[in-house]
mmCIF file with all atom_site columns, C-alpha atoms in Angstrom:
data_model
loop_
_atom_site.group_PDB
_atom_site.id
_atom_site.type_symbol
_atom_site.label_atom_id
_atom_site.label_alt_id
_atom_site.label_comp_id
_atom_site.label_asym_id
_atom_site.label_entity_id
_atom_site.label_seq_id
_atom_site.pdbx_PDB_ins_code
_atom_site.Cartn_x
_atom_site.Cartn_y
_atom_site.Cartn_z
_atom_site.occupancy
_atom_site.B_iso_or_equiv
_atom_site.pdbx_formal_charge
_atom_site.auth_seq_id
_atom_site.auth_comp_id
_atom_site.auth_asym_id
_atom_site.auth_atom_id
_atom_site.pdbx_PDB_model_num
ATOM 1   C CA . UNK A 1 1   ? 24.180 68.042  231.239 1.00 48.00 ? 877 UNK A CA 1
ATOM 2   C CA . UNK A 1 2   ? 24.643 70.945  234.314 1.00 54.00 ? 878 UNK A CA 1
ATOM 3   C CA . UNK A 1 3   ? 28.400 70.225  234.028 1.00 50.00 ? 879 UNK A CA 1
ATOM 4   C CA . UNK A 1 4   ? 28.773 71.058  230.478 1.00 55.00 ? 880 UNK A CA 1
ATOM 5   C CA . UNK A 1 5   ? 26.871 74.413  230.771 1.00 52.00 ? 881 UNK A CA 1
ATOM 6   C CA . UNK A 1 6   ? 28.783 75.216  233.432 1.00 51.00 ? 882 UNK A CA 1
ATOM 7   C CA . UNK A 1 7   ? 32.099 74.696  231.337 1.00 52.00 ? 883 UNK A CA 1
ATOM 8   C CA . UNK A 1 8   ? 30.365 76.481  228.521 1.00 52.00 ? 884 UNK A CA 1
ATOM 9   C CA . UNK A 1 9   ? 29.717 79.419  230.459 1.00 51.00 ? 885 UNK A CA 1
ATOM 10  C CA . UNK A 1 10  ? 32.877 79.762  231.910 1.00 49.00 ? 886 UNK A CA 1
ATOM 11  C CA . UNK A 1 11  ? 34.341 79.662  228.045 1.00 47.00 ? 887 UNK A CA 1
ATOM 12  C CA . UNK A 1 12  ? 31.708 82.487  227.204 1.00 48.00 ? 888 UNK A CA 1
ATOM 13  C CA . UNK A 1 13  ? 33.380 84.625  230.378 1.00 50.00 ? 889 UNK A CA 1
ATOM 14  C CA . UNK A 1 14  ? 36.774 84.418  229.426 1.00 53.00 ? 890 UNK A CA 1
ATOM 15  C CA . UNK A 1 15  ? 36.008 84.696  225.808 1.00 50.00 ? 891 UNK A CA 1
ATOM 16  C CA . UNK A 1 16  ? 34.405 88.530  226.788 1.00 49.00 ? 892 UNK A CA 1
ATOM 17  C CA . UNK A 1 17  ? 37.375 89.126  229.328 1.00 49.00 ? 893 UNK A CA 1
ATOM 18  C CA . UNK A 1 18  ? 39.972 88.280  226.606 1.00 50.00 ? 894 UNK A CA 1
ATOM 19  C CA . UNK A 1 19  ? 37.835 90.324  223.678 1.00 44.00 ? 895 UNK A CA 1
ATOM 20  C CA . UNK A 1 20  ? 37.526 93.118  226.217 1.00 41.00 ? 896 UNK A CA 1
ATOM 21  C CA . UNK A 1 21  ? 41.097 93.366  227.182 1.00 41.00 ? 897 UNK A CA 1
ATOM 22  C CA . UNK A 1 22  ? 42.174 93.039  223.313 1.00 41.00 ? 898 UNK A CA 1
ATOM 23  C CA . UNK A 1 23  ? 40.068 96.013  222.199 1.00 41.00 ? 899 UNK A CA 1
ATOM 24  C CA . UNK A 1 24  ? 41.528 98.485  225.222 1.00 46.00 ? 900 UNK A CA 1
ATOM 25  C CA . UNK A 1 25  ? 44.544 97.427  224.064 1.00 46.00 ? 901 UNK A CA 1
ATOM 26  C CA . UNK A 1 26  ? 43.607 98.159  220.130 1.00 53.00 ? 902 UNK A CA 1
ATOM 27  C CA . UNK A 1 27  ? 42.182 101.734 221.028 1.00 56.00 ? 903 UNK A CA 1
ATOM 28  C CA . UNK A 1 28  ? 45.104 102.941 223.119 1.00 82.00 ? 904 UNK A CA 1
ATOM 29  C CA . UNK A 1 29  ? 47.480 101.872 220.183 1.00 87.00 ? 905 UNK A CA 1
ATOM 30  C CA . UNK A 1 30  ? 45.543 103.651 217.644 1.00 89.00 ? 906 UNK A CA 1
ATOM 31  C CA . UNK A 1 31  ? 45.482 106.865 220.150 1.00 89.00 ? 907 UNK A CA 1
ATOM 32  C CA . UNK A 1 32  ? 49.061 106.319 220.766 1.00 89.00 ? 908 UNK A CA 1
ATOM 33  C CA . UNK A 1 33  ? 49.784 106.023 217.026 1.00 92.00 ? 909 UNK A CA 1
ATOM 34  C CA . UNK A 1 34  ? 47.927 109.319 216.164 1.00 91.00 ? 910 UNK A CA 1
ATOM 35  C CA . UNK A 1 35  ? 50.189 111.092 219.035 1.00 90.00 ? 911 UNK A CA 1
ATOM 36  C CA . UNK A 1 36  ? 53.368 109.910 217.548 1.00 92.00 ? 912 UNK A CA 1
ATOM 37  C CA . UNK A 1 37  ? 52.219 110.656 213.752 1.00 92.00 ? 913 UNK A CA 1
ATOM 38  C CA . UNK A 1 38  ? 51.454 114.387 214.806 1.00 91.00 ? 914 UNK A CA 1
ATOM 39  C CA . UNK A 1 39  ? 54.493 114.957 216.723 1.00 90.00 ? 915 UNK A CA 1
ATOM 40  C CA . UNK A 1 40  ? 56.758 113.393 213.858 1.00 91.00 ? 916 UNK A CA 1
ATOM 41  C CA . UNK A 1 41  ? 54.963 115.287 211.083 1.00 91.00 ? 917 UNK A CA 1
ATOM 42  C CA . UNK A 1 42  ? 55.650 118.451 213.341 1.00 90.00 ? 918 UNK A CA 1
ATOM 43  C CA . UNK A 1 43  ? 59.350 117.648 213.751 1.00 89.00 ? 919 UNK A CA 1
ATOM 44  C CA . UNK A 1 44  ? 59.833 116.195 210.026 1.00 90.00 ? 920 UNK A CA 1
ATOM 45  C CA . UNK A 1 45  ? 57.202 118.209 208.307 1.00 90.00 ? 921 UNK A CA 1
ATOM 46  C CA . UNK A 1 46  ? 53.301 117.287 207.181 1.00 92.00 ? 922 UNK A CA 1
ATOM 47  C CA . UNK A 1 47  ? 54.595 114.972 204.174 1.00 92.00 ? 923 UNK A CA 1
ATOM 48  C CA . UNK A 1 48  ? 56.190 112.578 206.557 1.00 93.00 ? 924 UNK A CA 1
ATOM 49  C CA . UNK A 1 49  ? 54.923 108.887 206.094 1.00 94.00 ? 925 UNK A CA 1
ATOM 50  C CA . UNK A 1 50  ? 54.747 106.699 209.206 1.00 94.00 ? 926 UNK A CA 1
ATOM 51  C CA . UNK A 1 51  ? 54.416 103.051 209.509 1.00 95.00 ? 927 UNK A CA 1
ATOM 52  C CA . UNK A 1 52  ? 54.155 101.148 212.576 1.00 94.00 ? 928 UNK A CA 1
ATOM 53  C CA . UNK A 1 53  ? 55.701 97.453  212.453 1.00 93.00 ? 929 UNK A CA 1
ATOM 54  C CA . UNK A 1 54  ? 55.455 96.506  216.419 1.00 92.00 ? 930 UNK A CA 1
ATOM 55  C CA . UNK A 1 55  ? 53.930 97.557  219.569 1.00 92.00 ? 931 UNK A CA 1
ATOM 56  C CA . UNK A 1 56  ? 55.256 96.919  223.066 1.00 90.00 ? 932 UNK A CA 1
ATOM 57  C CA . UNK A 1 57  ? 53.357 97.197  226.214 1.00 87.00 ? 933 UNK A CA 1
ATOM 58  C CA . UNK A 1 58  ? 55.520 97.355  229.893 1.00 87.00 ? 934 UNK A CA 1
ATOM 59  C CA . UNK A 1 59  ? 54.123 98.102  233.027 1.00 85.00 ? 935 UNK A CA 1
ATOM 60  C CA . UNK A 1 60  ? 51.378 100.648 231.628 1.00 80.00 ? 936 UNK A CA 1
ATOM 61  C CA . UNK A 1 61  ? 53.936 102.155 228.942 1.00 86.00 ? 937 UNK A CA 1
ATOM 62  C CA . UNK A 1 62  ? 53.424 101.433 225.342 1.00 89.00 ? 938 UNK A CA 1
ATOM 63  C CA . UNK A 1 63  ? 55.955 101.529 222.822 1.00 92.00 ? 939 UNK A CA 1
ATOM 64  C CA . UNK A 1 64  ? 55.339 101.622 219.091 1.00 94.00 ? 940 UNK A CA 1
ATOM 65  C CA . UNK A 1 65  ? 58.087 100.839 216.932 1.00 95.00 ? 941 UNK A CA 1
ATOM 66  C CA . UNK A 1 66  ? 58.116 102.980 213.766 1.00 95.00 ? 942 UNK A CA 1
ATOM 67  C CA . UNK A 1 67  ? 59.495 103.342 210.163 1.00 95.00 ? 943 UNK A CA 1
ATOM 68  C CA . UNK A 1 68  ? 59.395 106.996 209.225 1.00 94.00 ? 944 UNK A CA 1
ATOM 69  C CA . UNK A 1 69  ? 60.002 108.522 205.814 1.00 94.00 ? 945 UNK A CA 1
ATOM 70  C CA . UNK A 1 70  ? 60.408 112.189 205.691 1.00 92.00 ? 946 UNK A CA 1
ATOM 71  C CA . UNK A 1 71  ? 59.676 114.396 202.861 1.00 87.00 ? 947 UNK A CA 1
ATOM 72  C CA . UNK A 1 72  ? 62.716 114.729 201.444 1.00 86.00 ? 948 UNK A CA 1
ATOM 73  C CA . UNK A 1 73  ? 65.073 112.019 203.520 1.00 86.00 ? 949 UNK A CA 1
ATOM 74  C CA . UNK A 1 74  ? 65.773 108.704 203.986 1.00 92.00 ? 950 UNK A CA 1
ATOM 75  C CA . UNK A 1 75  ? 63.817 106.429 205.794 1.00 94.00 ? 951 UNK A CA 1
ATOM 76  C CA . UNK A 1 76  ? 64.474 105.630 209.885 1.00 93.00 ? 952 UNK A CA 1
ATOM 77  C CA . UNK A 1 77  ? 63.605 103.286 212.587 1.00 94.00 ? 953 UNK A CA 1
ATOM 78  C CA . UNK A 1 78  ? 61.900 105.234 215.705 1.00 94.00 ? 954 UNK A CA 1
ATOM 79  C CA . UNK A 1 79  ? 60.350 104.202 218.801 1.00 94.00 ? 955 UNK A CA 1
ATOM 80  C CA . UNK A 1 80  ? 57.561 106.173 220.092 1.00 92.00 ? 956 UNK A CA 1
ATOM 81  C CA . UNK A 1 81  ? 56.690 105.808 223.869 1.00 90.00 ? 957 UNK A CA 1
ATOM 82  C CA . UNK A 1 82  ? 53.808 106.945 225.702 1.00 82.00 ? 958 UNK A CA 1
ATOM 83  C CA . UNK A 1 83  ? 52.470 106.800 229.519 1.00 67.00 ? 959 UNK A CA 1
ATOM 84  C CA . UNK A 1 84  ? 49.655 108.653 230.408 1.00 63.00 ? 960 UNK A CA 1
ATOM 85  C CA . UNK A 1 85  ? 51.090 109.335 233.728 1.00 65.00 ? 961 UNK A CA 1
ATOM 86  C CA . UNK A 1 86  ? 54.228 111.257 232.598 1.00 63.00 ? 962 UNK A CA 1
ATOM 87  C CA . UNK A 1 87  ? 54.285 114.797 231.524 1.00 66.00 ? 963 UNK A CA 1
ATOM 88  C CA . UNK A 1 88  ? 54.983 114.360 227.954 1.00 68.00 ? 964 UNK A CA 1
ATOM 89  C CA . UNK A 1 89  ? 52.359 112.092 226.031 1.00 76.00 ? 965 UNK A CA 1
ATOM 90  C CA . UNK A 1 90  ? 54.814 110.804 223.894 1.00 84.00 ? 966 UNK A CA 1
ATOM 91  C CA . UNK A 1 91  ? 58.569 110.820 223.483 1.00 88.00 ? 967 UNK A CA 1
ATOM 92  C CA . UNK A 1 92  ? 60.517 109.847 220.549 1.00 89.00 ? 968 UNK A CA 1
ATOM 93  C CA . UNK A 1 93  ? 63.697 108.046 220.749 1.00 91.00 ? 969 UNK A CA 1
ATOM 94  C CA . UNK A 1 94  ? 66.150 107.002 217.815 1.00 88.00 ? 970 UNK A CA 1
ATOM 95  C CA . UNK A 1 95  ? 66.506 102.826 217.279 1.00 86.00 ? 971 UNK A CA 1
ATOM 96  C CA . UNK A 1 96  ? 69.191 102.896 220.438 1.00 88.00 ? 972 UNK A CA 1
ATOM 97  C CA . UNK A 1 97  ? 66.682 104.007 222.532 1.00 86.00 ? 973 UNK A CA 1
ATOM 98  C CA . UNK A 1 98  ? 68.201 107.477 222.731 1.00 89.00 ? 974 UNK A CA 1
ATOM 99  C CA . UNK A 1 99  ? 65.549 110.598 222.969 1.00 88.00 ? 975 UNK A CA 1
ATOM 100 C CA . UNK A 1 100 ? 65.827 112.688 220.023 1.00 85.00 ? 976 UNK A CA 1
ATOM 101 C CA . UNK A 1 101 ? 64.854 116.114 220.318 1.00 68.00 ? 977 UNK A CA 1
ATOM 102 C CA . UNK A 1 102 ? 61.107 117.258 219.133 1.00 55.00 ? 978 UNK A CA 1
#
């Protein structure tokens, strides 16, 4: 009986750790998306529509893949890279990974 309790307790601890790390990542992603939207609206205009379709995190750097539709233009695919340690909070890149002027 005590073996089952020990196993159940370990499962609960693991589930709590996974939930905490997932919610932290979601909060970081939401914050990053808000910063990216602000930068894109400043660059393309207030009527710009932004849709996130993917994320990638590697060594503390979060990259969002975005579909951006300017007010009076065709949709473009961009990446928004954020690093809390960097001087710039977000860097906008084109599909090939080249930085675009902001």
